[in-house]
PDB file of C-alpha atoms in Angstrom:
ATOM      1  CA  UNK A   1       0.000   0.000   0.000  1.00  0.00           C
ATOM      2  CA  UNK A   2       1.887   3.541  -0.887  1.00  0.00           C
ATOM      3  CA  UNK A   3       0.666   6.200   1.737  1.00  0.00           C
ATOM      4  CA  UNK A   4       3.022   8.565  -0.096  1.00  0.00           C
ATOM      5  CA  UNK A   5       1.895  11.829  -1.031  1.00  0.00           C
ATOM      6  CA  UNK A   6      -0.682  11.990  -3.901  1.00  0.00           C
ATOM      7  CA  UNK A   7       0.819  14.454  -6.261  1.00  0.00           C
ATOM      8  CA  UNK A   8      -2.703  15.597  -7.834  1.00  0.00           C
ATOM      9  CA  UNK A   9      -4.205  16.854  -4.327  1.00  0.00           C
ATOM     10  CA  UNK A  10      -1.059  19.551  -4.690  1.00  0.00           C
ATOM     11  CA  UNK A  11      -1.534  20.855  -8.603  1.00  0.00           C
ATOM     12  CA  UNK A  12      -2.507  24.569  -8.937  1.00  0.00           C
ATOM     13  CA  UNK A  13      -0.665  25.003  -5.703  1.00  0.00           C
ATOM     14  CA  UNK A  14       2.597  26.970  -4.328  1.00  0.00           C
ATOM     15  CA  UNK A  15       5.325  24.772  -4.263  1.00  0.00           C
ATOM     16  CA  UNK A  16       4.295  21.691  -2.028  1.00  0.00           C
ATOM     17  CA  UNK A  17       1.543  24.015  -0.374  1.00  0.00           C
ATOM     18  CA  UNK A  18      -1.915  21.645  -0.141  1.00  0.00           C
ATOM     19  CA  UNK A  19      -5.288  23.398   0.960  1.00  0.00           C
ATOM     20  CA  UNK A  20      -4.716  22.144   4.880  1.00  0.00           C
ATOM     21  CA  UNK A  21      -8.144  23.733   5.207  1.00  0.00           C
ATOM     22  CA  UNK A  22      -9.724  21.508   2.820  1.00  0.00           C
ATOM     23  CA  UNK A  23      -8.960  18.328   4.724  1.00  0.00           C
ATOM     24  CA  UNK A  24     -10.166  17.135   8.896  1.00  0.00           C
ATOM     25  CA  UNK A  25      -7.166  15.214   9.694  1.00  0.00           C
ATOM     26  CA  UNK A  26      -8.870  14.241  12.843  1.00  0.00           C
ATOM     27  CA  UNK A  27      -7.319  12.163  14.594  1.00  0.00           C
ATOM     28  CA  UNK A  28      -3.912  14.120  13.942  1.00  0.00           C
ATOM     29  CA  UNK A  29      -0.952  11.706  14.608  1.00  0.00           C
ATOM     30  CA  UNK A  30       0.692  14.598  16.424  1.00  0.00           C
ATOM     31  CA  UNK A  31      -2.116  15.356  18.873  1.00  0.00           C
ATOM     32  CA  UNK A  32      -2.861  11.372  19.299  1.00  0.00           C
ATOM     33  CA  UNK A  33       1.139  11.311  20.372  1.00  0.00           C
ATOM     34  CA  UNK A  34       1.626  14.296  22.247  1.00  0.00           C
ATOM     35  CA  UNK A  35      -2.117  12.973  24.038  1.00  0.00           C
ATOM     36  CA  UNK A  36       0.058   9.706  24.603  1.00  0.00           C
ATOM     37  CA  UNK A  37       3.042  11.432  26.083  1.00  0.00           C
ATOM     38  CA  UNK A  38       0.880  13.775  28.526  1.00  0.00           C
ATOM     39  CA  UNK A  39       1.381  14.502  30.789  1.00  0.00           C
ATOM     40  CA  UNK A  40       4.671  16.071  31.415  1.00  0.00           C
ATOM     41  CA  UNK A  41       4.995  12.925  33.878  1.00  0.00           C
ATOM     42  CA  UNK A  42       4.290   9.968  31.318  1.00  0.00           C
ATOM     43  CA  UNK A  43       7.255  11.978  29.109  1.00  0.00           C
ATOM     44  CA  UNK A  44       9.626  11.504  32.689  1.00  0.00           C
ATOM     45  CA  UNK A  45       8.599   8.075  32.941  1.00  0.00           C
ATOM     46  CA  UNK A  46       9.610   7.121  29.709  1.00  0.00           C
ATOM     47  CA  UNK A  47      12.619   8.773  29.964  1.00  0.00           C
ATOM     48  CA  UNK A  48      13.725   6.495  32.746  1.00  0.00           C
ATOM     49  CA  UNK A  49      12.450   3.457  31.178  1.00  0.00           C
ATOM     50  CA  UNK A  50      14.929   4.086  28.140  1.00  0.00           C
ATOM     51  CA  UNK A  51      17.398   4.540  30.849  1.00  0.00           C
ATOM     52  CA  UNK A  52      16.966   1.539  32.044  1.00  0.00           C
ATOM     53  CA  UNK A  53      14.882   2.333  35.392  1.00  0.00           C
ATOM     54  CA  UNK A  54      12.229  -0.960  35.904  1.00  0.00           C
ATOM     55  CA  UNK A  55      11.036  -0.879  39.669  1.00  0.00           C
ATOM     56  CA  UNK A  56       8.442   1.223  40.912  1.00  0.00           C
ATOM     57  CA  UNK A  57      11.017   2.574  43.607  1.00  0.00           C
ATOM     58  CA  UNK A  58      13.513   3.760  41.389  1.00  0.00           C
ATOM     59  CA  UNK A  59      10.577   5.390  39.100  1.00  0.00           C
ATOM     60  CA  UNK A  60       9.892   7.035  42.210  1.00  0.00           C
ATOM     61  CA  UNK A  61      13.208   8.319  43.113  1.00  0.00           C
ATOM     62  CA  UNK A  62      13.818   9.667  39.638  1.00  0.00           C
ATOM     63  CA  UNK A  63      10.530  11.427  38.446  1.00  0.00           C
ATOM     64  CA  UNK A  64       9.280  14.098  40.821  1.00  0.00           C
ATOM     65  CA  UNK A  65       5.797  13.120  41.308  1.00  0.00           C
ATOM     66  CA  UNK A  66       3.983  11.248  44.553  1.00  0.00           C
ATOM     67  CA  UNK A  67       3.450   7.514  44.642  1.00  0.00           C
ATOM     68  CA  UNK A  68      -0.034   7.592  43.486  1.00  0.00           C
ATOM     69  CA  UNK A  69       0.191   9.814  40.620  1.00  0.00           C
ATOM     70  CA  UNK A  70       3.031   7.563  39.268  1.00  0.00           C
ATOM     71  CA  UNK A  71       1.360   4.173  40.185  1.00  0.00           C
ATOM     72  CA  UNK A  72      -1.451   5.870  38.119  1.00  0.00           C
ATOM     73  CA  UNK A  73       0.543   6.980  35.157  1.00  0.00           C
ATOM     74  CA  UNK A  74       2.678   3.390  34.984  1.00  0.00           C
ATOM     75  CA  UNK A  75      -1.071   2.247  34.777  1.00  0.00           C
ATOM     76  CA  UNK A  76      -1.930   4.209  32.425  1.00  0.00           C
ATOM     77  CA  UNK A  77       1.324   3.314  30.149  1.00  0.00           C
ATOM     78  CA  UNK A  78       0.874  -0.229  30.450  1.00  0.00           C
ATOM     79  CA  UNK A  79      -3.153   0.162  29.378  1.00  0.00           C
ATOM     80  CA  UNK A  80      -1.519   1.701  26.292  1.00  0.00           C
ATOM     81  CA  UNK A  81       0.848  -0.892  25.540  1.00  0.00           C
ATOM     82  CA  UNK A  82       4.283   1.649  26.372  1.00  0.00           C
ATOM     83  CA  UNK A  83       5.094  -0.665  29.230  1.00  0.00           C
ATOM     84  CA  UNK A  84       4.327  -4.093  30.624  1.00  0.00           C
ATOM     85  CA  UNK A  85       4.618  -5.540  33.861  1.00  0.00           C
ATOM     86  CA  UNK A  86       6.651  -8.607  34.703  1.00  0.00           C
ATOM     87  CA  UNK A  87       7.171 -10.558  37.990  1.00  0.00           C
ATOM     88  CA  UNK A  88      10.394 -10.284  39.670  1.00  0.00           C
ATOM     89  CA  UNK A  89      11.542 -11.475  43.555  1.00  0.00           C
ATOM     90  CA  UNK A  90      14.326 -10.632  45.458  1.00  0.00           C
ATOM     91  CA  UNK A  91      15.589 -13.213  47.269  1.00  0.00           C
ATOM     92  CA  UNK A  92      13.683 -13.710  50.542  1.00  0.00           C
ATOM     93  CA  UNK A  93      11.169 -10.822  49.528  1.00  0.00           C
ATOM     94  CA  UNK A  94       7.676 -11.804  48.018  1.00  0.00           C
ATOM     95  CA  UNK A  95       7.116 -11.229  44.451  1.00  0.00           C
ATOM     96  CA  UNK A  96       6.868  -7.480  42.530  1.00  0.00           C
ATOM     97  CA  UNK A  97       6.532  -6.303  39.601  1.00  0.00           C
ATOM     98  CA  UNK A  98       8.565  -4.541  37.265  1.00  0.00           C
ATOM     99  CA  UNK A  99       7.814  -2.287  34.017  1.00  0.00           C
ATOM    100  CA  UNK A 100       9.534  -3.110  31.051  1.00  0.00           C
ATOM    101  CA  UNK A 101       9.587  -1.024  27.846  1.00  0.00           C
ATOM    102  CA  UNK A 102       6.932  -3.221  24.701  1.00  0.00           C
ATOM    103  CA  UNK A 103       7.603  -3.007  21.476  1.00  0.00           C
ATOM    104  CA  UNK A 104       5.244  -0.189  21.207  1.00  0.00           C
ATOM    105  CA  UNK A 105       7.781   1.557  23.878  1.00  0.00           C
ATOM    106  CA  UNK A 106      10.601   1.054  22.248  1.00  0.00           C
ATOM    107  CA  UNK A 107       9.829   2.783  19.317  1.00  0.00           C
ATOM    108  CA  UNK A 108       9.650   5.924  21.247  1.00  0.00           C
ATOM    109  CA  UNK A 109      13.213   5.886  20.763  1.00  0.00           C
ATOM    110  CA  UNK A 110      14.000   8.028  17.724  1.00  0.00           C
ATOM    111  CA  UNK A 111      10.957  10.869  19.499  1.00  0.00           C
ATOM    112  CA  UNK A 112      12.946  10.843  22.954  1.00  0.00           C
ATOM    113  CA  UNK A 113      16.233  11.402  21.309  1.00  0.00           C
ATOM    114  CA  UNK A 114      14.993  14.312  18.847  1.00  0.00           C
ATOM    115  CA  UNK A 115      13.538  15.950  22.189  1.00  0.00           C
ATOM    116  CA  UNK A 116      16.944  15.908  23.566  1.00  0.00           C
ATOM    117  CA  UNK A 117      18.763  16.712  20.658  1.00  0.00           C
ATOM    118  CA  UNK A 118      16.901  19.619  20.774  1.00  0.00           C
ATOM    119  CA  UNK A 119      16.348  20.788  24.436  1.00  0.00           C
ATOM    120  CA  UNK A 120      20.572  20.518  24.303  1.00  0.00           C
ATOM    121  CA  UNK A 121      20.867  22.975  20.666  1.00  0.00           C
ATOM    122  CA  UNK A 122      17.882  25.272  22.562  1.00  0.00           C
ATOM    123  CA  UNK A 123      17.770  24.997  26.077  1.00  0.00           C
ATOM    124  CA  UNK A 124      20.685  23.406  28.005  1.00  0.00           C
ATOM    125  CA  UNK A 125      22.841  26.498  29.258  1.00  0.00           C
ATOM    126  CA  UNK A 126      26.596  27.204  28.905  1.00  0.00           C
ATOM    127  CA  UNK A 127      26.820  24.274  31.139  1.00  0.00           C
ATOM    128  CA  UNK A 128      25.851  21.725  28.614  1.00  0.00           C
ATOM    129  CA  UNK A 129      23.553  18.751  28.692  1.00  0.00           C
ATOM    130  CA  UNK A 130      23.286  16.516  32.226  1.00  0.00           C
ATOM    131  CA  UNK A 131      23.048  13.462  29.925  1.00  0.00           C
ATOM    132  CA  UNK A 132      25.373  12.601  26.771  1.00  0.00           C
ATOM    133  CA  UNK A 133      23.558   9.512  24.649  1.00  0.00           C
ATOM    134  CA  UNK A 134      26.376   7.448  23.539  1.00  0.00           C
ATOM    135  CA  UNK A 135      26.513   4.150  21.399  1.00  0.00           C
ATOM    136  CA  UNK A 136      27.261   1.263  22.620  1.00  0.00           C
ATOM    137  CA  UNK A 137      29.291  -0.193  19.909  1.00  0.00           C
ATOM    138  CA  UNK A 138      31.784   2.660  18.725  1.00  0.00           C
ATOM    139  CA  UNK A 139      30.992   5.332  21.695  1.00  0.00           C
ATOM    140  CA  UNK A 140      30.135   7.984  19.193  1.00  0.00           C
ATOM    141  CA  UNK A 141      27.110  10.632  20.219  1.00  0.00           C
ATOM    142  CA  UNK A 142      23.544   9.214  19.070  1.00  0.00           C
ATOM    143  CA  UNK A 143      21.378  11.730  17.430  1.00  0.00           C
ATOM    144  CA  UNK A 144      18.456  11.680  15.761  1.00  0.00           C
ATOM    145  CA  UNK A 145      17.988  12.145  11.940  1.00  0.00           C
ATOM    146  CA  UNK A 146      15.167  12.479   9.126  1.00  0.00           C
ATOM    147  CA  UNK A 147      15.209  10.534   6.344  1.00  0.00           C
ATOM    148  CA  UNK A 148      13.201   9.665   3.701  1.00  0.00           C
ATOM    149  CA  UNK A 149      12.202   6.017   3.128  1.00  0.00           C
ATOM    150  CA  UNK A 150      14.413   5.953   0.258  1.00  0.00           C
ATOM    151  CA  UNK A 151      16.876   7.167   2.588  1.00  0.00           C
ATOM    152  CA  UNK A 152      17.359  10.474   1.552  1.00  0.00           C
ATOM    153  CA  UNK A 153      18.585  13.140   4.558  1.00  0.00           C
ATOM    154  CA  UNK A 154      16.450  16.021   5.000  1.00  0.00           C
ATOM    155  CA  UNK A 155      17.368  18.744   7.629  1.00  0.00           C
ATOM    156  CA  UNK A 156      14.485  21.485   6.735  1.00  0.00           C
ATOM    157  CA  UNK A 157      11.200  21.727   6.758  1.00  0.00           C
ATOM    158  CA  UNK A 158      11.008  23.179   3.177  1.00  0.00           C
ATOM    159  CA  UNK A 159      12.467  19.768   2.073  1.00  0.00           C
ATOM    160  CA  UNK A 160       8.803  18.562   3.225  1.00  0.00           C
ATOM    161  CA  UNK A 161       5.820  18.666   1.571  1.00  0.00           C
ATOM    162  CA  UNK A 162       2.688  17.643   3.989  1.00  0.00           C
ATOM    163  CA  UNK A 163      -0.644  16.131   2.027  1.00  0.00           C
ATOM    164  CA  UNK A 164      -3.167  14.504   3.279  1.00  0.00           C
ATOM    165  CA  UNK A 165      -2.509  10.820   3.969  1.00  0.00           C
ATOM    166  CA  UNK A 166      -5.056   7.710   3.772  1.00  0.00           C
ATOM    167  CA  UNK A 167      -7.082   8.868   6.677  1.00  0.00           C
ATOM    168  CA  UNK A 168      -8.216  12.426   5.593  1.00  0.00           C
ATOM    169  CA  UNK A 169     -11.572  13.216   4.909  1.00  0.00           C
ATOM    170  CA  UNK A 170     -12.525  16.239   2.719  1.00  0.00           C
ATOM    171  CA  UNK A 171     -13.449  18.871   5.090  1.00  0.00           C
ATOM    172  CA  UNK A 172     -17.307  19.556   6.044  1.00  0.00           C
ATOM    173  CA  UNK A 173     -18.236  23.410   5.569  1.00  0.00           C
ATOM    174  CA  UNK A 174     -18.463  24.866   9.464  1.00  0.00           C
ATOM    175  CA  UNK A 175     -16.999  21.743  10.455  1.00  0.00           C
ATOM    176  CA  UNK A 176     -14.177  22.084  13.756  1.00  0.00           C
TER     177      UNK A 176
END
C-alpha cells in the first residue's frame, strides 16, 4: 500500500503548499502522540524506562511526582501498551513487579532522542547537557535524523511537503 503523497491533491498550488483547510485530519498523529506522552509525567517516565529504570522505587526516586500519581501513570502506560509488567523477587522478599519497555515503547526511541537533541541545541545552558547519549558499539554521540524512506537526509522543513494521507476526509463546511 503507498501512503506517499498523492501528487494531484497539490496541482494549482505553491510549491508543495496543499489546501490544509480543505482536509479534517482528525485524529492528527501529532495530537494522538503528544495525548500519549501527557502529561509532562508519562514523558519523565519514559525517559527512565529508556534509561533503564524498571522498579516502581527507582521510578519514584527519579521522576518528581507522589506515589499515586506515578502508580497511576505506569497504569496508564501499560493500558496503552508503552510498558508491561513482569514478575520479579528478590531473594527472601515476596514477588513485585517490574515495568519493562513493549515493542510499542521502544519505538519511542528516535521521538525521545529528537527531544533531547533539541532541548541541548535550545535549552541546556553554557553548562551543557546533564546526559550525553552514547553508542554502545563505537561510543560515538547518538542523534536523531530524518530521512526519507528511500533514505534520503532532510534537515528542513522546506524539504517537506505535507498532504493529506489515507485517513483524511474532505473537510465539512463549518466543520471544527
Amino acid at each position: 500500500m503507498n501512503h506517499g503523497p498523492d501528487p494531484a491533491l497539490a496541482q494549482g498550488q505553491d510549491e508543495g503548499v496543499w489546501d490544509r483547510g480543505a482536509w479534517n485530519l482528525d485524529p492528527d498523529s501529532v495530537a494522538l502522540t503528544l495525548r500519549v506522552m501527557s502529561p509532562r509525567t508519562v514523558g519523565m517516565i519514559m525517559r527512565e524506562a529508556f534509561y533503564g529504570t524498571r522498579r516502581f522505587e527507582d521510578f519514584l526516586r527519579h521522576v518528581d511526582v507522589s506515589s499515586g500519581v506515578l502508580a497511576a501513570r505506569l497504569r496508564e502506560l501499560v493500558d496503552e501498551g508503552m510498558l508491561e509488567k513482569r514478575p520479579y523477587r528478590e531473594p527472601g522478599a515476596r514477588v513485585r513487579e517490574e515495568y519493562r519497555l513493549t515493542d510499542k515503547g521502544r519505538s519511542m526511541l528516535p521521538v525521545l532522542v529528537a527531544l533531547i537533541d533539541w532541548a541541548d541545541r535550545w535549552l541546556v545552558g553554557q553548562q551543557g547537557p546533564t546526559v550525553q547519549l552514547l553508542h554502545r558499539g563505537c561510543g560515538a554521540a547518538v542523534t536523531a535524523s530524518v530521512t526519507c524512506a528511500q533514505g534520503h537526509s532532510i534537515s528542513a522543513p522546506r524539504d517537506i511537503i505535507a498532504a493529506p494521507g489515507p485517513g483524511a476526509r474532505p473537510a465539512v463546511p463549518g466543520e471544527g
